[in-house]
PDB file of C-alpha atoms in Angstrom:
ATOM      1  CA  UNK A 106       0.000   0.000   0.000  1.00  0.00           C
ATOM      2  CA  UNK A 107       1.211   3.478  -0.739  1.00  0.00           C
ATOM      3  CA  UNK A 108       2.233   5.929   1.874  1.00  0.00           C
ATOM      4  CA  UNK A 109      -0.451   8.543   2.886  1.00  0.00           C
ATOM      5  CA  UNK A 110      -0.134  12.253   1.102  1.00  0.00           C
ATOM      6  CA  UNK A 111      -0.400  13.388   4.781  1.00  0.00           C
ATOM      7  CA  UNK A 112       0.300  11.919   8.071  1.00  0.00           C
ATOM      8  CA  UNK A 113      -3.351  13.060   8.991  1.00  0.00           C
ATOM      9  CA  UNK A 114      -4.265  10.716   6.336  1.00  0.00           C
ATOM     10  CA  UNK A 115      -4.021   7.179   7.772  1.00  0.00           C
ATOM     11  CA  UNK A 116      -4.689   3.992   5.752  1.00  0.00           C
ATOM     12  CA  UNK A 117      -7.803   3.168   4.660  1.00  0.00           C
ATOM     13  CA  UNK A 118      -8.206   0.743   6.602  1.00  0.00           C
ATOM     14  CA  UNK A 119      -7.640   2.912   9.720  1.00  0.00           C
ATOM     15  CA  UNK A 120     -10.393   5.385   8.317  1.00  0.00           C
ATOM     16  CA  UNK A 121     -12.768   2.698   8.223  1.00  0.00           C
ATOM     17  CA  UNK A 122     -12.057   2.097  11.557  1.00  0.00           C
ATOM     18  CA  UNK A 123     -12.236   5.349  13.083  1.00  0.00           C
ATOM     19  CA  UNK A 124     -15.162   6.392  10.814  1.00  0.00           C
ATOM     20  CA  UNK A 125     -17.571   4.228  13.088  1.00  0.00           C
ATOM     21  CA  UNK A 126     -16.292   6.178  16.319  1.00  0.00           C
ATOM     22  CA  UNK A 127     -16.771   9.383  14.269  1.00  0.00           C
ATOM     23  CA  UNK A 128     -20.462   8.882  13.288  1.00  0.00           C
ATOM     24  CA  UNK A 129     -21.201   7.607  16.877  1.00  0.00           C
ATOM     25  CA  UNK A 130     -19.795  11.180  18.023  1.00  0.00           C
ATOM     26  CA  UNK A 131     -21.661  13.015  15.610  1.00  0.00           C
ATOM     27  CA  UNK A 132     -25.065  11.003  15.975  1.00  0.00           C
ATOM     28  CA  UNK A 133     -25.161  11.332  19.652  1.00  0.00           C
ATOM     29  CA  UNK A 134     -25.851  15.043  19.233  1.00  0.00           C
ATOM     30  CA  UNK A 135     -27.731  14.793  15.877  1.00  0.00           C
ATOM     31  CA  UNK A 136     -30.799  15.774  17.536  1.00  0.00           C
ATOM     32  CA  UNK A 137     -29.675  19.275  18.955  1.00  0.00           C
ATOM     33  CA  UNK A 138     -29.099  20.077  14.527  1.00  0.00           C
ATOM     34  CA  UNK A 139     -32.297  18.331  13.758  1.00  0.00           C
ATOM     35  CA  UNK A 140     -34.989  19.935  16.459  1.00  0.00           C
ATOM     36  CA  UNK A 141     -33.870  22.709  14.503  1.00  0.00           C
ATOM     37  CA  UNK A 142     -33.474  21.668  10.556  1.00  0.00           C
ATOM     38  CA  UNK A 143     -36.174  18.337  10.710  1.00  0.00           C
ATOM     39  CA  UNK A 144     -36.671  18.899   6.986  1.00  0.00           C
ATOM     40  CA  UNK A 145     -32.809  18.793   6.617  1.00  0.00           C
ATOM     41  CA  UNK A 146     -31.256  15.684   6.208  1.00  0.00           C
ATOM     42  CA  UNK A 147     -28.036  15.935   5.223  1.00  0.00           C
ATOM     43  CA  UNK A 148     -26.542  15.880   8.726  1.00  0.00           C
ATOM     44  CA  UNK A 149     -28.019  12.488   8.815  1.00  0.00           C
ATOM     45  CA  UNK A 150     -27.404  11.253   5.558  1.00  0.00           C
ATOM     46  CA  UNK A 151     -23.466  12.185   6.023  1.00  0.00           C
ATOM     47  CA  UNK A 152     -23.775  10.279   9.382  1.00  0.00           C
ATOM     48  CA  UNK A 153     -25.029   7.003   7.472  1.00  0.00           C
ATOM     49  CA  UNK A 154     -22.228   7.488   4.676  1.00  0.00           C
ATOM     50  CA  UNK A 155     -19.252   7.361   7.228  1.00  0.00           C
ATOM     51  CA  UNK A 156     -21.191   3.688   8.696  1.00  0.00           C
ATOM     52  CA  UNK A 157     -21.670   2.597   5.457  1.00  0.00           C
ATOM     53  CA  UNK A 158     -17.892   3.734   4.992  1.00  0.00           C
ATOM     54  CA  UNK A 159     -17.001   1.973   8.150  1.00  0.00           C
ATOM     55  CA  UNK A 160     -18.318  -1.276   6.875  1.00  0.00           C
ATOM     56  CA  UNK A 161     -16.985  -1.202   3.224  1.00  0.00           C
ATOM     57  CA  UNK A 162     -20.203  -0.363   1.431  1.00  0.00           C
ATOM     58  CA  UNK A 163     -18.245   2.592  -0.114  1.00  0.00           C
ATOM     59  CA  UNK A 164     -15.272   3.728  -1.638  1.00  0.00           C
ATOM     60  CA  UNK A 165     -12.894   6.438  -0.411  1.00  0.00           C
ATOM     61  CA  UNK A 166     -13.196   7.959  -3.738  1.00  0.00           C
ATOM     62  CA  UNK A 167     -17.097   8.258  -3.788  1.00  0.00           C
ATOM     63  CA  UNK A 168     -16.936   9.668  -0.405  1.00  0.00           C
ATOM     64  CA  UNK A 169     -14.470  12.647  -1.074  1.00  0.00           C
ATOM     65  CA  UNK A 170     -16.501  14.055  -4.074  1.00  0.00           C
ATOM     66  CA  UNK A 171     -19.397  14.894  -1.329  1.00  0.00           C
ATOM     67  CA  UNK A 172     -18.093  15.466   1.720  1.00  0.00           C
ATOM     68  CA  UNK A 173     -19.202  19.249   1.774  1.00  0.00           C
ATOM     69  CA  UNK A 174     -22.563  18.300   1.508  1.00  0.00           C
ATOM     70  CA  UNK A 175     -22.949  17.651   5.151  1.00  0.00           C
ATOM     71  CA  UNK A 176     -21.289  20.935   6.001  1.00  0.00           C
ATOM     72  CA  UNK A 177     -23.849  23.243   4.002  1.00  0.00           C
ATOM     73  CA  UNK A 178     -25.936  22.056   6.277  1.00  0.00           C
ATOM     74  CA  UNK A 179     -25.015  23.704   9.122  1.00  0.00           C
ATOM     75  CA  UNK A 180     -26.387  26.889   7.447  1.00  0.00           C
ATOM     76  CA  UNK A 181     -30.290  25.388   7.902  1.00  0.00           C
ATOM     77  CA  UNK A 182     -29.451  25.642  11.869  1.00  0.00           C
ATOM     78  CA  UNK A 183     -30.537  28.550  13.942  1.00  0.00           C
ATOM     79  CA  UNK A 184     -28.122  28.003  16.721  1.00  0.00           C
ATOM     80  CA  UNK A 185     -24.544  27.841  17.232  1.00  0.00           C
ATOM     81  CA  UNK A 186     -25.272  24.763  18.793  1.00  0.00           C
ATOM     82  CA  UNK A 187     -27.060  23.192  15.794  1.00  0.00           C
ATOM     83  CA  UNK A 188     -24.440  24.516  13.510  1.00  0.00           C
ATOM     84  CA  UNK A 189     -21.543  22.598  15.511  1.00  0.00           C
ATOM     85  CA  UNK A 190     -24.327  19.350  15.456  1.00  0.00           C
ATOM     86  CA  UNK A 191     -24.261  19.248  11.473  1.00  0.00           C
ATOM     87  CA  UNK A 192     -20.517  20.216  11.188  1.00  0.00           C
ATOM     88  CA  UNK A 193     -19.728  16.972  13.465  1.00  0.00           C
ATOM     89  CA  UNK A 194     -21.905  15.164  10.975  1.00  0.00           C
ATOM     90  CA  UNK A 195     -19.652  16.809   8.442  1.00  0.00           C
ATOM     91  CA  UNK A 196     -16.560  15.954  10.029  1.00  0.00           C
ATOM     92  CA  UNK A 197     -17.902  12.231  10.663  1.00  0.00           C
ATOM     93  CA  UNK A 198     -18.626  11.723   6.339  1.00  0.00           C
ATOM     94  CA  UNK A 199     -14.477  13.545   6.079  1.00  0.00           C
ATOM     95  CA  UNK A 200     -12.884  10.743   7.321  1.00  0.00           C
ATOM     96  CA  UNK A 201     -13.186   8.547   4.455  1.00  0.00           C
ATOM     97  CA  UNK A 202     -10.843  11.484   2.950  1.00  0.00           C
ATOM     98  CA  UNK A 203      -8.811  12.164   5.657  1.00  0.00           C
ATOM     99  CA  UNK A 204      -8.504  10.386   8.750  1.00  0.00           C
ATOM    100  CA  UNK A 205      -7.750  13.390  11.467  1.00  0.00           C
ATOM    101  CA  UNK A 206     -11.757  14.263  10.445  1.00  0.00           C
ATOM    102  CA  UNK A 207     -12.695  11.877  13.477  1.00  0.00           C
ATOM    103  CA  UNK A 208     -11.036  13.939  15.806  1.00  0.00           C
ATOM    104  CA  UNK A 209     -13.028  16.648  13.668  1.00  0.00           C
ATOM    105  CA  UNK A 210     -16.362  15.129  14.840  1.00  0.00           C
ATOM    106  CA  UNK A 211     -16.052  14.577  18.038  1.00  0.00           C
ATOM    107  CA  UNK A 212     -14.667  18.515  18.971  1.00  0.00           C
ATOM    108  CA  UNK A 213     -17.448  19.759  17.051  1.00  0.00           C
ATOM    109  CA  UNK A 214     -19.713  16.982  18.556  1.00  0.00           C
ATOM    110  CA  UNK A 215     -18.145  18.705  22.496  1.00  0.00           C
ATOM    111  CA  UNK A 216     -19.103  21.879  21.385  1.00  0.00           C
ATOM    112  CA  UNK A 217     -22.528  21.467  20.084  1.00  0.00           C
ATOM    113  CA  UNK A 218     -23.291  20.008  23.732  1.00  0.00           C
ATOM    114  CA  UNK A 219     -21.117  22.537  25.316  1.00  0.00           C
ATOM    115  CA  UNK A 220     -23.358  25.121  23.128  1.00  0.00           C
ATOM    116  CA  UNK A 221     -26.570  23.741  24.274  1.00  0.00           C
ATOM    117  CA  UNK A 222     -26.006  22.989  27.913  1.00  0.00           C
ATOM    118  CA  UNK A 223     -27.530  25.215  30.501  1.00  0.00           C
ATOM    119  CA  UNK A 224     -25.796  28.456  30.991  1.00  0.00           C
ATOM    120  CA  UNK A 225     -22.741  27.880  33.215  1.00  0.00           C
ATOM    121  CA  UNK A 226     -22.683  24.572  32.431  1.00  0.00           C
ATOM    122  CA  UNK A 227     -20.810  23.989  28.713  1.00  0.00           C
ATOM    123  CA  UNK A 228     -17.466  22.758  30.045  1.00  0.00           C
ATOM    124  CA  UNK A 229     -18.569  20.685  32.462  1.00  0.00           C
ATOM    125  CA  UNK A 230     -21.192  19.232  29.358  1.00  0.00           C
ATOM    126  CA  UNK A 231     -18.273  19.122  27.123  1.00  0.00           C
ATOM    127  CA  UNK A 232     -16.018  16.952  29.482  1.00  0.00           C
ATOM    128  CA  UNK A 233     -18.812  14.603  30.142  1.00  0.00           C
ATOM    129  CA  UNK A 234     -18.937  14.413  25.991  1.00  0.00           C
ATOM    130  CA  UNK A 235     -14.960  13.846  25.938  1.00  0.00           C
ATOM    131  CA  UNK A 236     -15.059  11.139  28.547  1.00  0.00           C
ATOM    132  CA  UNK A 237     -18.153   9.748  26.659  1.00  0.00           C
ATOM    133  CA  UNK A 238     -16.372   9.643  23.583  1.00  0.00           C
ATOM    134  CA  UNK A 239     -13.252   7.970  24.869  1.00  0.00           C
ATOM    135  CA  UNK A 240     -14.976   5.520  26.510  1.00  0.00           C
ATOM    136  CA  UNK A 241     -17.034   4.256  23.586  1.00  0.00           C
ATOM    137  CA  UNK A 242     -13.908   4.215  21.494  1.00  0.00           C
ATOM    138  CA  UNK A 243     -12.594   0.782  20.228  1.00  0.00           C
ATOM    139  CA  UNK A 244      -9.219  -0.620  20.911  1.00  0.00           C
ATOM    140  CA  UNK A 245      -8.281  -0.194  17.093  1.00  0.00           C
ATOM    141  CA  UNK A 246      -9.571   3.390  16.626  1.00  0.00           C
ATOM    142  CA  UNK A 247      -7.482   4.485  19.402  1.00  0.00           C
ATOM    143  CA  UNK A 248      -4.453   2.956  17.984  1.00  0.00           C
ATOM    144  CA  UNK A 249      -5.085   4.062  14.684  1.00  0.00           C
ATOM    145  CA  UNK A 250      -5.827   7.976  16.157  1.00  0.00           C
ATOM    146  CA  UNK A 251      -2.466   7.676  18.061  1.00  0.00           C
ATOM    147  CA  UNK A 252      -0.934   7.782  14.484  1.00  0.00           C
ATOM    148  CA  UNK A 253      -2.333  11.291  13.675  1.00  0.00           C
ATOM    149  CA  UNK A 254       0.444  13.842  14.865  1.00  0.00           C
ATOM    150  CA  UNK A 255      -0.561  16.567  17.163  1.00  0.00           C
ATOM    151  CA  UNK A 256      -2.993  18.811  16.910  1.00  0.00           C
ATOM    152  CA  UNK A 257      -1.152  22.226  14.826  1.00  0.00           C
ATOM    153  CA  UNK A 258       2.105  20.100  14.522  1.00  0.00           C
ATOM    154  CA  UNK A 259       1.567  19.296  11.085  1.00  0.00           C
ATOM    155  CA  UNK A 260       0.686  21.375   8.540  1.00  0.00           C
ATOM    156  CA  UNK A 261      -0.697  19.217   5.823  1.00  0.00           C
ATOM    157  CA  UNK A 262      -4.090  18.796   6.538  1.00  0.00           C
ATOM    158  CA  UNK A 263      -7.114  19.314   9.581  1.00  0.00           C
ATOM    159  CA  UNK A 264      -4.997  19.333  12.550  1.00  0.00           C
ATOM    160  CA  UNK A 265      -2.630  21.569  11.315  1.00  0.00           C
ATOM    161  CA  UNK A 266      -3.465  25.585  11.648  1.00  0.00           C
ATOM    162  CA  UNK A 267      -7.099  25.853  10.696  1.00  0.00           C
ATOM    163  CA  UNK A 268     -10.246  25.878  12.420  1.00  0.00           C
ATOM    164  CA  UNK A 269      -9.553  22.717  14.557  1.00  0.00           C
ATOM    165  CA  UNK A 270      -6.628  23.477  15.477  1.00  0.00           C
ATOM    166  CA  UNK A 271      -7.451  26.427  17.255  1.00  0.00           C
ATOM    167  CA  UNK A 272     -10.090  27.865  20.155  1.00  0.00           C
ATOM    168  CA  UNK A 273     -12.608  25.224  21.270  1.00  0.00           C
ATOM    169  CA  UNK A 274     -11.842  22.770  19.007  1.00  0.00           C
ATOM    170  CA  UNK A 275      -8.218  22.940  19.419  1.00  0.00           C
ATOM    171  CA  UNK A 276      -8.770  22.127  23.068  1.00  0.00           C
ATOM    172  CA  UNK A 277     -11.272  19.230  23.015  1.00  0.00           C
ATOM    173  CA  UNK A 278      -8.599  17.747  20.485  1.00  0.00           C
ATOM    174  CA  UNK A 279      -5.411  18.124  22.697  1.00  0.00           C
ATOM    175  CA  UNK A 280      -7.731  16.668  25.377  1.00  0.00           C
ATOM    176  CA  UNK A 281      -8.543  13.726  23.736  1.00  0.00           C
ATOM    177  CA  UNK A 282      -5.340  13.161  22.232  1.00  0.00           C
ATOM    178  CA  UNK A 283      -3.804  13.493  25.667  1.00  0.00           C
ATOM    179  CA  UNK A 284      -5.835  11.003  26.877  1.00  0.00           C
ATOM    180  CA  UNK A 285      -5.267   8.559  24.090  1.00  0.00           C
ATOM    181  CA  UNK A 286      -1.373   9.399  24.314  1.00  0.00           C
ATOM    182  CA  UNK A 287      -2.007   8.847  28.264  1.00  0.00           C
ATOM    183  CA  UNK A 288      -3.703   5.206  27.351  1.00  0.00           C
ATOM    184  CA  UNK A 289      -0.961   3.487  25.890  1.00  0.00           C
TER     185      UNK A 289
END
């Protein structure tokens, strides 16, 4: 097998294998986009497509050419929080492009229930979401994640200086990464 473009890439076969962790991250706060959007389902659809990725039913290839569906659809929310919901969803359908997406859906995924927890209440919501998260992750994902460098210390894709790298995100992904680095 070739080498990745990216070290955020990892083998397919690690995509398919962190995919499943990434939809359950994303579909565990589908409902905060869709009690906003109901007549919107990409969010859901993009959740499906990384399972159905997960399991082999489709090609890496197929995937990439619409994996900004899911993220359009974070303009039908009227909420920050709903927003964050869909772009987890987003993040979830990525990975069959790019591996360091999972990581994507489950900071947007802490954020969306940081976002909709009472007032006062986001980070404690958001490090209940982590622990959830880590906790429901398999054996194999967590090996395979523990192959994506650090969050901002590569440049070449997701983790490097954009949007997930940085603020909110940023955190909830040196968080979990420290915990998975702490795991070994």
């Amino acid at each position: 097998m070739p080498s990745p473009l990216s070290p955020q890439s990892l083998s397919e076969e690690d995509r398919r294998l962190v995919a499943a962790w990434a939809a359950d991250c994303a579909e565990r706060v589908l409902p905060v986009f869709e009690v906003e959007a109901p007549d919107d389902d990409r969010a859901r659809d993009a959740i499906a497509r990384a399972r159905a990725f997960s399991r082999g039913e489709l090609t890496a290839a197929e995937e990439i050419r619409r994996r900004f569906v899911a993220g359009r659809a974070a303009h039908s929310a009227t909420s920050p929080a709903g927003a964050a919901a869909a772009r987890a969803a987003a993040q979830a359908a990525g990975v069959a492009h790019m591996g360091a997406h999972a990581l994507g859906a489950a900071a947007y995924a802490a954020k969306a229930v940081a976002l909709a927890a009472d007032e006062g209440r986001g980070a404690d919501a958001a490090t209940a979401e982590l622990a959830w998260q880590l906790e429901r992750m398999t054996a194999q994902a967590a090996s395979a994640l523990r192959r994506l460098p650090l969050v901002g210390e590569d440049s070449s894709g997701p983790l490097g200086s954009g949007l997930l790298a940085s603020g909110e995100l940023g955190a909830h992904i040196r968080r979990i990464q420290s915990a998975l680095r702490a795991s070994r």
